[in-house]
GROMACS .gro file of C-alpha atoms in nm:
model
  374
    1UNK     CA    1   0.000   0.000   0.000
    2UNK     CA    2   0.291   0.226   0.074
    3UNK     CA    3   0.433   0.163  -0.255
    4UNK     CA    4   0.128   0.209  -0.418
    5UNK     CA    5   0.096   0.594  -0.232
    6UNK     CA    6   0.451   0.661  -0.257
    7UNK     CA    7   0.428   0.572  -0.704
    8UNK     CA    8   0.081   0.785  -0.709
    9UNK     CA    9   0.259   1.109  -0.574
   10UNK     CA   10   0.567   1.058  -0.766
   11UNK     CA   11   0.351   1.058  -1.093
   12UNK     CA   12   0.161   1.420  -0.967
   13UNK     CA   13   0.459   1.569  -0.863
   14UNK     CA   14   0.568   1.467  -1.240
   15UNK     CA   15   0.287   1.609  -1.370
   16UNK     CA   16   0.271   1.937  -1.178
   17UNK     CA   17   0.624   2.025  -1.268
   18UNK     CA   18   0.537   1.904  -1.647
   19UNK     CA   19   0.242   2.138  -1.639
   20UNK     CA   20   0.463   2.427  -1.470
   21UNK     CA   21   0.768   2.368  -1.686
   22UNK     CA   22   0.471   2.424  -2.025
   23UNK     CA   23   0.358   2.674  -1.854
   24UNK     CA   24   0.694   2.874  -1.837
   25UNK     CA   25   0.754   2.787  -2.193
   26UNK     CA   26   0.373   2.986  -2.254
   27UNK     CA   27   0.472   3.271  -2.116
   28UNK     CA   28   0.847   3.305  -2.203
   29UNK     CA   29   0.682   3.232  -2.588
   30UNK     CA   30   0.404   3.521  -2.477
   31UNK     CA   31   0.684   3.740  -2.366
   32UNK     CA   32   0.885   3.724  -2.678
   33UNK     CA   33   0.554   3.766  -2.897
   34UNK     CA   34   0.465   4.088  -2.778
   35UNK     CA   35   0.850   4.199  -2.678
   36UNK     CA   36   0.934   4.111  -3.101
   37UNK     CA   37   0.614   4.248  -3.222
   38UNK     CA   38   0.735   4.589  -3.232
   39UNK     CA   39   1.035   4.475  -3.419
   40UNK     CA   40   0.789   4.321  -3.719
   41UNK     CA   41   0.696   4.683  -3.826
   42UNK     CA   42   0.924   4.934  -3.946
   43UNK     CA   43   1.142   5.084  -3.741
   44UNK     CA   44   1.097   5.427  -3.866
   45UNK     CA   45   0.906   5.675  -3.705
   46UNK     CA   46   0.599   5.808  -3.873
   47UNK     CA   47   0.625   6.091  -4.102
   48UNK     CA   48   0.618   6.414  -4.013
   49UNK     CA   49   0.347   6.624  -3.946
   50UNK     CA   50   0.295   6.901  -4.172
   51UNK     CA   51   0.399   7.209  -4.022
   52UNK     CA   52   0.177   7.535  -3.929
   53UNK     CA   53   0.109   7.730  -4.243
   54UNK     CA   54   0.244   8.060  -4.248
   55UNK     CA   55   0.028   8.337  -4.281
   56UNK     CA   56   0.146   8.370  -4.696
   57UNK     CA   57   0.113   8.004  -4.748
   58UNK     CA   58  -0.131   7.786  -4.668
   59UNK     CA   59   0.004   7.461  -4.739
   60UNK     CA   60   0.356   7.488  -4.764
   61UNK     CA   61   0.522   7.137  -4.645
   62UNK     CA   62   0.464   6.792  -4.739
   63UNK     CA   63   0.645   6.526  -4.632
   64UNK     CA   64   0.808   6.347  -4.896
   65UNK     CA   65   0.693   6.009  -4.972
   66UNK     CA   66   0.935   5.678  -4.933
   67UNK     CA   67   1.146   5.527  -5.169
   68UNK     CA   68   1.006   5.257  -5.349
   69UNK     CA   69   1.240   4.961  -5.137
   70UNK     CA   70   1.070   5.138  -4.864
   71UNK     CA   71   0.742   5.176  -4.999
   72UNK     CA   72   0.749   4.760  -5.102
   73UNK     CA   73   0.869   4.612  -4.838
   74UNK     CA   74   0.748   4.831  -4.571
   75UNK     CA   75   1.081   4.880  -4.412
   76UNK     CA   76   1.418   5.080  -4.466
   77UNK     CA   77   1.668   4.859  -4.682
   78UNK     CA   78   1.939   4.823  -4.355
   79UNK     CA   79   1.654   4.656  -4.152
   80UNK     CA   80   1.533   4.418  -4.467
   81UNK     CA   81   1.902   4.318  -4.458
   82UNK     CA   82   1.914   4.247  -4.105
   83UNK     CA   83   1.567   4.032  -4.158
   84UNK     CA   84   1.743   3.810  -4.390
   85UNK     CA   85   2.032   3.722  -4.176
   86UNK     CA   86   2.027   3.364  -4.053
   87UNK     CA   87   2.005   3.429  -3.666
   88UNK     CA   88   1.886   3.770  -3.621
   89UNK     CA   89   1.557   3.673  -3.580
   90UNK     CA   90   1.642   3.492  -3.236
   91UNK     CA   91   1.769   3.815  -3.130
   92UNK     CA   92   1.564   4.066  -2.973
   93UNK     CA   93   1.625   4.439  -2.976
   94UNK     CA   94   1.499   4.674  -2.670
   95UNK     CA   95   1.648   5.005  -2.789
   96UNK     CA   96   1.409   5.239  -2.887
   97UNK     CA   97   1.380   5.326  -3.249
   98UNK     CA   98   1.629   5.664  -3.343
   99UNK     CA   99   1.408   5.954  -3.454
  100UNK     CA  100   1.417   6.058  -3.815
  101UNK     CA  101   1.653   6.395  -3.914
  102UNK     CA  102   1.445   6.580  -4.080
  103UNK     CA  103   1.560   6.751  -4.386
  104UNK     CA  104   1.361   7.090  -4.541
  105UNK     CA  105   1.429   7.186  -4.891
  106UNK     CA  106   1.226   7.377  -5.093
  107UNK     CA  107   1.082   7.197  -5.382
  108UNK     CA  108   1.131   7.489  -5.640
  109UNK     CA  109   1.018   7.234  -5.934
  110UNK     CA  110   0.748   7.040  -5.759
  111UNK     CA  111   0.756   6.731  -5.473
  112UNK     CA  112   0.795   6.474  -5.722
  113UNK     CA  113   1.083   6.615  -5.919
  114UNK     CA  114   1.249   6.713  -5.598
  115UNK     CA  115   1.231   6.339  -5.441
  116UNK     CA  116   1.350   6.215  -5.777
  117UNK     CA  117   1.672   6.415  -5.764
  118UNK     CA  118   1.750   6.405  -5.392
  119UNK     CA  119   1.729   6.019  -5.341
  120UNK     CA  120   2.065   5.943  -5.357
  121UNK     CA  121   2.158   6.202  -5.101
  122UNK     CA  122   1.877   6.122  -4.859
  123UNK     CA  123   1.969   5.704  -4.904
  124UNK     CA  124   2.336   5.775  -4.858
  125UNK     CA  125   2.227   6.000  -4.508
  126UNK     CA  126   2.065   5.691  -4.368
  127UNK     CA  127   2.276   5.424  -4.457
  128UNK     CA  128   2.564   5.660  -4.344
  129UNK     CA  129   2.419   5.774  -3.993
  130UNK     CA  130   2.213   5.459  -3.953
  131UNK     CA  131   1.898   5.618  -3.911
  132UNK     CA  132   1.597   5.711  -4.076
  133UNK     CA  133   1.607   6.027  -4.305
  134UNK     CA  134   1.318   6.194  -4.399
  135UNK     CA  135   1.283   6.496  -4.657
  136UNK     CA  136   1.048   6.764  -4.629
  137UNK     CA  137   0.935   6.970  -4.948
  138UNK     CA  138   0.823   7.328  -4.877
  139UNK     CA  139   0.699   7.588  -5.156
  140UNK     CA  140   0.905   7.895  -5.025
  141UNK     CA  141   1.246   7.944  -4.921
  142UNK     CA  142   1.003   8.192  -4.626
  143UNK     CA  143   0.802   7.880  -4.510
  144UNK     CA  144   1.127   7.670  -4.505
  145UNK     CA  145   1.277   7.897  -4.209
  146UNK     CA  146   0.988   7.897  -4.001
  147UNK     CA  147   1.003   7.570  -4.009
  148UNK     CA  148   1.368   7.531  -3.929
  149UNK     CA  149   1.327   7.804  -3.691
  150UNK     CA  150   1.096   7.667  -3.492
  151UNK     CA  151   1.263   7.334  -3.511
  152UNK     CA  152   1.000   7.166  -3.727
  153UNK     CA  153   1.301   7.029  -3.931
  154UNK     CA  154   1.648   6.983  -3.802
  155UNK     CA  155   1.893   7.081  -4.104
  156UNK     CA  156   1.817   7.268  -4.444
  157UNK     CA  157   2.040   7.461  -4.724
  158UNK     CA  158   2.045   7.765  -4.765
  159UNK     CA  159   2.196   8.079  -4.964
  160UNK     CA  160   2.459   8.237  -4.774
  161UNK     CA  161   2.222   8.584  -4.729
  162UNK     CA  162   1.926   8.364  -4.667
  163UNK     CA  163   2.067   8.210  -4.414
  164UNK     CA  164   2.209   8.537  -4.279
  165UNK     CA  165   1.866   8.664  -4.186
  166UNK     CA  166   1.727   8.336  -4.087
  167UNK     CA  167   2.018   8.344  -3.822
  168UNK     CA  168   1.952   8.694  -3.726
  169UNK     CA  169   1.601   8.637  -3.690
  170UNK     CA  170   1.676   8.398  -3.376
  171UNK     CA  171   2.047   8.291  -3.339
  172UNK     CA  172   1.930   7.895  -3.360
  173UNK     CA  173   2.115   7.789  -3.660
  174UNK     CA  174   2.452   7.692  -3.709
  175UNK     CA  175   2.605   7.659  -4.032
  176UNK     CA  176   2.800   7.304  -4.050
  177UNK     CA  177   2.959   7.289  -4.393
  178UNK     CA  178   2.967   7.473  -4.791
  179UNK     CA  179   3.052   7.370  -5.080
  180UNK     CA  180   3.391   7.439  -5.270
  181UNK     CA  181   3.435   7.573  -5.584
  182UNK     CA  182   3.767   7.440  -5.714
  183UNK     CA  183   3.779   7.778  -5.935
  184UNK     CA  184   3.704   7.954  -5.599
  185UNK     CA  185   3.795   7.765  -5.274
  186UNK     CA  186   3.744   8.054  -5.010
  187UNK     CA  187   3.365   8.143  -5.195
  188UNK     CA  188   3.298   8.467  -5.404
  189UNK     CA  189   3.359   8.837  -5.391
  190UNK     CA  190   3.186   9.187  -5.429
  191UNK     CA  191   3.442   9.409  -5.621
  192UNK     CA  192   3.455   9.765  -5.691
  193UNK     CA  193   3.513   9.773  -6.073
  194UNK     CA  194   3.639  10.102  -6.275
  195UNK     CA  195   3.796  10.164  -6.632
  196UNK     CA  196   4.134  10.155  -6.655
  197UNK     CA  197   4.167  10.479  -6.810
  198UNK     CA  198   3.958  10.672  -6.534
  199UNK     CA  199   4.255  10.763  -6.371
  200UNK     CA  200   4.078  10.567  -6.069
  201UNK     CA  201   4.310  10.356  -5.831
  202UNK     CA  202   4.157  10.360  -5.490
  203UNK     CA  203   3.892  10.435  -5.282
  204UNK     CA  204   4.006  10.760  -5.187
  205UNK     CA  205   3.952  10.873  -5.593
  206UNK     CA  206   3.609  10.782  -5.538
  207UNK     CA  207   3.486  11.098  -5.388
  208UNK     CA  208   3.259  11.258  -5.533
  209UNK     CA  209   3.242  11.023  -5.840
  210UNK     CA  210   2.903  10.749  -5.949
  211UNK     CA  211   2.855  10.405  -5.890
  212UNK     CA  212   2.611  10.151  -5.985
  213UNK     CA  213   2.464   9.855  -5.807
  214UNK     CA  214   2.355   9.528  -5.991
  215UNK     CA  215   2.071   9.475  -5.813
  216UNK     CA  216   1.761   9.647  -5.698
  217UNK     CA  217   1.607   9.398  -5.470
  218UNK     CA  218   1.829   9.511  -5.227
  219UNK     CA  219   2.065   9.154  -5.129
  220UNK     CA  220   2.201   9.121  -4.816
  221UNK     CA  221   2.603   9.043  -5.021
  222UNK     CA  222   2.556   9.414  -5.154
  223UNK     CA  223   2.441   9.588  -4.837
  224UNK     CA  224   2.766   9.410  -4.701
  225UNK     CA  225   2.966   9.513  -4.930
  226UNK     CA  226   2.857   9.884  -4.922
  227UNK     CA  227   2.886   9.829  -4.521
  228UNK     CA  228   3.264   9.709  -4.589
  229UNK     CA  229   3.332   9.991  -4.810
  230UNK     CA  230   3.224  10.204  -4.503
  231UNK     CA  231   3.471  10.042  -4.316
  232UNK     CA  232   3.738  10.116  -4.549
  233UNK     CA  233   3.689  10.448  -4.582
  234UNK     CA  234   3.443  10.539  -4.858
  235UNK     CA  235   3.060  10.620  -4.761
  236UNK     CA  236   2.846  10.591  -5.044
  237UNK     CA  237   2.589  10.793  -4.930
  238UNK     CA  238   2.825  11.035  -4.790
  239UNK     CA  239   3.123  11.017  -5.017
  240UNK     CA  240   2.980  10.985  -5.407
  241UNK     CA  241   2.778  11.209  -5.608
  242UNK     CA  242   2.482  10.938  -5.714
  243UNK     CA  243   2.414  10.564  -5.626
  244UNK     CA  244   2.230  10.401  -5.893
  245UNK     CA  245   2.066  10.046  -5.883
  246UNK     CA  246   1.983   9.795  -6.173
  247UNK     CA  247   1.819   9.446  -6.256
  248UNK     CA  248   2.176   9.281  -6.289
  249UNK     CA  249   2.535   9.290  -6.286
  250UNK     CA  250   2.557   9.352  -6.690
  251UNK     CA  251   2.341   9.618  -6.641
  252UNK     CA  252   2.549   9.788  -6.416
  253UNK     CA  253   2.851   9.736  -6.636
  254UNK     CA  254   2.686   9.842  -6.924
  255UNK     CA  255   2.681  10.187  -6.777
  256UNK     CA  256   3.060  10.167  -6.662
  257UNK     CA  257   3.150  10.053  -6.967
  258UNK     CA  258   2.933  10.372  -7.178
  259UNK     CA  259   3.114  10.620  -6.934
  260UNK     CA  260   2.775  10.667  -6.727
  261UNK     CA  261   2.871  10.570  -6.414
  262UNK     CA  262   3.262  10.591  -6.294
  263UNK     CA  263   3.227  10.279  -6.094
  264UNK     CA  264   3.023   9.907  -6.037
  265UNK     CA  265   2.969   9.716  -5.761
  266UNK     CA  266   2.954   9.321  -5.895
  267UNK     CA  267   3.071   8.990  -5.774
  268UNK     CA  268   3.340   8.813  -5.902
  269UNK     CA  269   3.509   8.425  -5.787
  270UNK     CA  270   3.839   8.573  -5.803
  271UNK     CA  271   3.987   8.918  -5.614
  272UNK     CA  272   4.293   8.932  -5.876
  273UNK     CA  273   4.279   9.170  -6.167
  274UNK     CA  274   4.456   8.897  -6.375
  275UNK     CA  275   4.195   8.683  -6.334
  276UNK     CA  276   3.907   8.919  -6.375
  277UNK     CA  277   3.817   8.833  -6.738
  278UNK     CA  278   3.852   8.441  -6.734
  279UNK     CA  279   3.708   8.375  -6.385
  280UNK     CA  280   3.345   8.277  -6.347
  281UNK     CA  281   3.220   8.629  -6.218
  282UNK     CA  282   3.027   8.929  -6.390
  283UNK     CA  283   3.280   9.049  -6.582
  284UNK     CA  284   3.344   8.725  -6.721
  285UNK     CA  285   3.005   8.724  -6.822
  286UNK     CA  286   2.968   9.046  -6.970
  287UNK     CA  287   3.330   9.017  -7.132
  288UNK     CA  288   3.141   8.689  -7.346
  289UNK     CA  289   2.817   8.903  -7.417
  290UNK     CA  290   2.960   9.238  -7.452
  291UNK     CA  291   3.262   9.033  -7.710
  292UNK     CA  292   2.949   8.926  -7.985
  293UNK     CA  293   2.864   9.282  -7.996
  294UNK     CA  294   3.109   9.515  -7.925
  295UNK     CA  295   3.223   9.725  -8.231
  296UNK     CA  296   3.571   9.674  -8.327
  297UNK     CA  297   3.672   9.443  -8.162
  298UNK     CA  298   3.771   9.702  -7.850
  299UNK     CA  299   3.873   9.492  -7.536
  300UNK     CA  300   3.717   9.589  -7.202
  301UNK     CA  301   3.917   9.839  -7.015
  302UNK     CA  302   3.818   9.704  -6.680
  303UNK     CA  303   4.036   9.698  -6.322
  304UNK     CA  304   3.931   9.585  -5.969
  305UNK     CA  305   4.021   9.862  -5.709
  306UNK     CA  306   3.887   9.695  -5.377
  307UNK     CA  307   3.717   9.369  -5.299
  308UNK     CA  308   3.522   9.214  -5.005
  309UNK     CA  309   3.625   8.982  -4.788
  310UNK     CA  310   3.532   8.628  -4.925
  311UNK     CA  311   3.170   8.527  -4.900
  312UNK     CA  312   3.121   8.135  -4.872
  313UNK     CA  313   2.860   7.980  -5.033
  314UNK     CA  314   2.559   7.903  -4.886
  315UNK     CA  315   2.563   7.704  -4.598
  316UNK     CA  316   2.409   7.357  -4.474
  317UNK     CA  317   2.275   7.452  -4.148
  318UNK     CA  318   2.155   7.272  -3.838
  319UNK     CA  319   1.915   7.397  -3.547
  320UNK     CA  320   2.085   7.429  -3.236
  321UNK     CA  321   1.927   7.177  -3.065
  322UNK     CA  322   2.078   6.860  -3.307
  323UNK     CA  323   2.267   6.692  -3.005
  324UNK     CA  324   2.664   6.717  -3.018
  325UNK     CA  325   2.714   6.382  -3.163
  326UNK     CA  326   2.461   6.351  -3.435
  327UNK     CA  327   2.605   6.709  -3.527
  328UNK     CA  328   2.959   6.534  -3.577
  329UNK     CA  329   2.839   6.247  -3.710
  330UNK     CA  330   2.620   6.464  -3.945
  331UNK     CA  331   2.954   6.673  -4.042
  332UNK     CA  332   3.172   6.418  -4.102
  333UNK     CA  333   2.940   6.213  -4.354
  334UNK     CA  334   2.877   6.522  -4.550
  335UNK     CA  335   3.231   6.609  -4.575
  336UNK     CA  336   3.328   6.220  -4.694
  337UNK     CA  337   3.009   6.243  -4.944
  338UNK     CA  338   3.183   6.359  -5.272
  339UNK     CA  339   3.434   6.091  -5.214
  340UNK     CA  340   3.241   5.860  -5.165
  341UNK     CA  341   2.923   5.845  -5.345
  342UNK     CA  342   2.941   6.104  -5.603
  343UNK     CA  343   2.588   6.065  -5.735
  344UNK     CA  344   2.467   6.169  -5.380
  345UNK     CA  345   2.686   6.474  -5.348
  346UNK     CA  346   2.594   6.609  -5.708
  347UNK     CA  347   2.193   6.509  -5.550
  348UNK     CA  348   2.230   6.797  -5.340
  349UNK     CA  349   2.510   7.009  -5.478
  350UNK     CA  350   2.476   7.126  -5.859
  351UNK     CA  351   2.688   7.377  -5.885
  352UNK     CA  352   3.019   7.348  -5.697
  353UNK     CA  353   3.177   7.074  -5.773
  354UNK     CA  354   3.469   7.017  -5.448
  355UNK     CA  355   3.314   6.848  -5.147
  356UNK     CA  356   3.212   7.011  -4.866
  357UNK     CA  357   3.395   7.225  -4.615
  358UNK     CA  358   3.357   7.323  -4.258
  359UNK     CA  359   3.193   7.664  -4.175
  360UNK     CA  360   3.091   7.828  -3.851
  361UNK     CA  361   2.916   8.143  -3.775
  362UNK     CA  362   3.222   8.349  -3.824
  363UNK     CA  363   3.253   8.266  -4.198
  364UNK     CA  364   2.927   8.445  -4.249
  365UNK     CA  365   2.991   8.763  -4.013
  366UNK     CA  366   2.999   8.995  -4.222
  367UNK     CA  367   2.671   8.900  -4.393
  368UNK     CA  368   2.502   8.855  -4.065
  369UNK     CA  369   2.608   9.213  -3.933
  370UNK     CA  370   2.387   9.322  -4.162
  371UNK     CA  371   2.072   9.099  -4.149
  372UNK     CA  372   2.106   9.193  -3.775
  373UNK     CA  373   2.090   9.592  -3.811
  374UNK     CA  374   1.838   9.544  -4.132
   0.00000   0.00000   0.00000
């Protein structure tokens, strides 16, 4: 009878710690559903919410829609990758999900066009950073800075005087990098251009003489480079016996070169007189136009007398609150980008041609003095 007792609670006690050994495998198994469940959607965070309007635009951002890996398989390409990898689907991931950086650009040709063109550079961002990248298009380079400004997006581009007043408007950008022109490394210059024969060779001849501006919409580069000329001794409104403004820089030399005017302010990638007729610049310009037409033949009697300091180009700019080391991480991918993946670098940059460069706020001083007192 004993042994009959002592065989029945053996075969409970087998049972109960069957039935409590399953029922640690349930819930481990439950656990590890709902822990991996997150992990079966895409680790991206949802797009971005359209930003307020502004008061002159009613509908000014849209996010811009996924690439078409993204769009098929419901997931960015690095995480697909990681799906197809023999054991990573015994591992489980805790960390949250990074946030997106969220790119503005202004979509001057339309959404679609734009997310055509910038691909590469947005694909090459995530893959580089290892996070997700999202691009948002805006109508107007206005709308853009609100945005940026009030941190709606984290990092735009924008044209050095643009970015001037966006930065004087709240001090909450910082410029990271430019672009290089190989013709022009250190960025462009306003120079004060005379004939040769005027008998003209500094500022100090100036008095009481004309000059003409090539542009009337009143550009933060020119209102520089009228402040700089202050600095160096010659006040325009003080110091010259008319100021006149036109459309454009040929324009302007079109009266220098008729005898109207006496002087032109007009930019110019080079500060050297040498190099004033075969560097990309305005005279350069006019020198081709002006050569179809001009009578005999007669070369352009031009000379620099001062120039600016150099003017970078427009900067890619961050909001201040990008933490340190997404900032450095950010830098030093767009700095490697021309190296190495061309086709995103010429995504983004179309017109200078030599990598990117570091910039900070002082690069831009000049420029910003000026948005600041505007």
């Amino acid at each position: 009878m004993k042994r009959l007792v002592g065989c029945l609670m053996k075969s409970m006690l087998s049972a109960s710690l069957g039935f409590c050994m399953l029922g640690a495998a349930l819930a481990q198994e439950a656990v590890e559903r709902r822990t991996l469940e997150p992990l079966q959607s895409p680790a991206q965070s949802a797009p971005l919410q359209q930003p307020a309007a502004s008061e002159d635009n009613a509908a000014t951002a849209q996010p811009m829609p996924k690439s078409a890996e993204e769009a098929e398989h419901g997931e960015p390409s690095g995480l697909a990758e990681a799906a197809d990898d023999g054991d990573s689907a015994n591992v489980i991931d805790l960390s949250e999900p990074r946030k997106p950086l969220r790119i503005g650009l202004v979509a001057e040709r339309g959404t679609i066009y734009l997310q055509a063109r910038i691909e590469p550079f947005r694909s090459y961002l995530q893959e580089t950073l290892s996070r997700p990248v999202e691009v948002i298009a805006f109508n107007t380079m206005r709308s853009l800075m609100a945005a940026h400004i009030g941190h709606q997006i984290d990092y735009s581009v924008y044209p050095a005087g643009v970015f001037a007043m966006a930065y004087a408007s709240c001090g909450c950008l910082t410029p990271i990098v430019a672009p290089v022109s190989k013709e022009a490394p250190d960025g462009t210059y306003m120079l004060l251009v005379v004939r040769g024969e005027s008998g003209i060779k500094s500022l100090s001849d100036m008095a009481g003489r004309t000059m003409a501006l090539s542009s009337k919409n009143g550009a933060v580069p020119y209102f520089m480079a009228l402040n700089e000329l202050k600095k160096a001794g010659l006040n325009p409104d003080r110091d010259l016996s008319s100021l006149v403004a036109r459309s454009d820089p040929a324009e302007a030399l079109t009266l220098l070169r008729d005898g109207v005017v006496d002087a032109a302010l007009v930019w110019s990638s080079t500060r050297y007189n040498q190099f004033l007729f075969s560097r990309r610049g305005a005279v350069a310009s006019f020198v081709e136009q002006d050569g179809k037409g001009a009578s005999d033949g007669a070369r352009l009697d031009f000379v620099s007398i001062w120039h600016s300091p150099a003017i970078p180009a427009g900067p890619h700019a961050i909001h201040n609150d990008l933490p340190k080391q997404e900032k450095a991480d950010l830098v030093t991918a767009l700095k490697e980008m021309n190296k190495r993946d061309p086709e995103a670098y010429d995504a983004i940059e179309r017109y200078h041609s030599g990598g990117f460069r570091s910039v900070d706020l002082s690069d831009y001083a000049p420029l910003i003095e000026i948005a600041t007192t505007k």
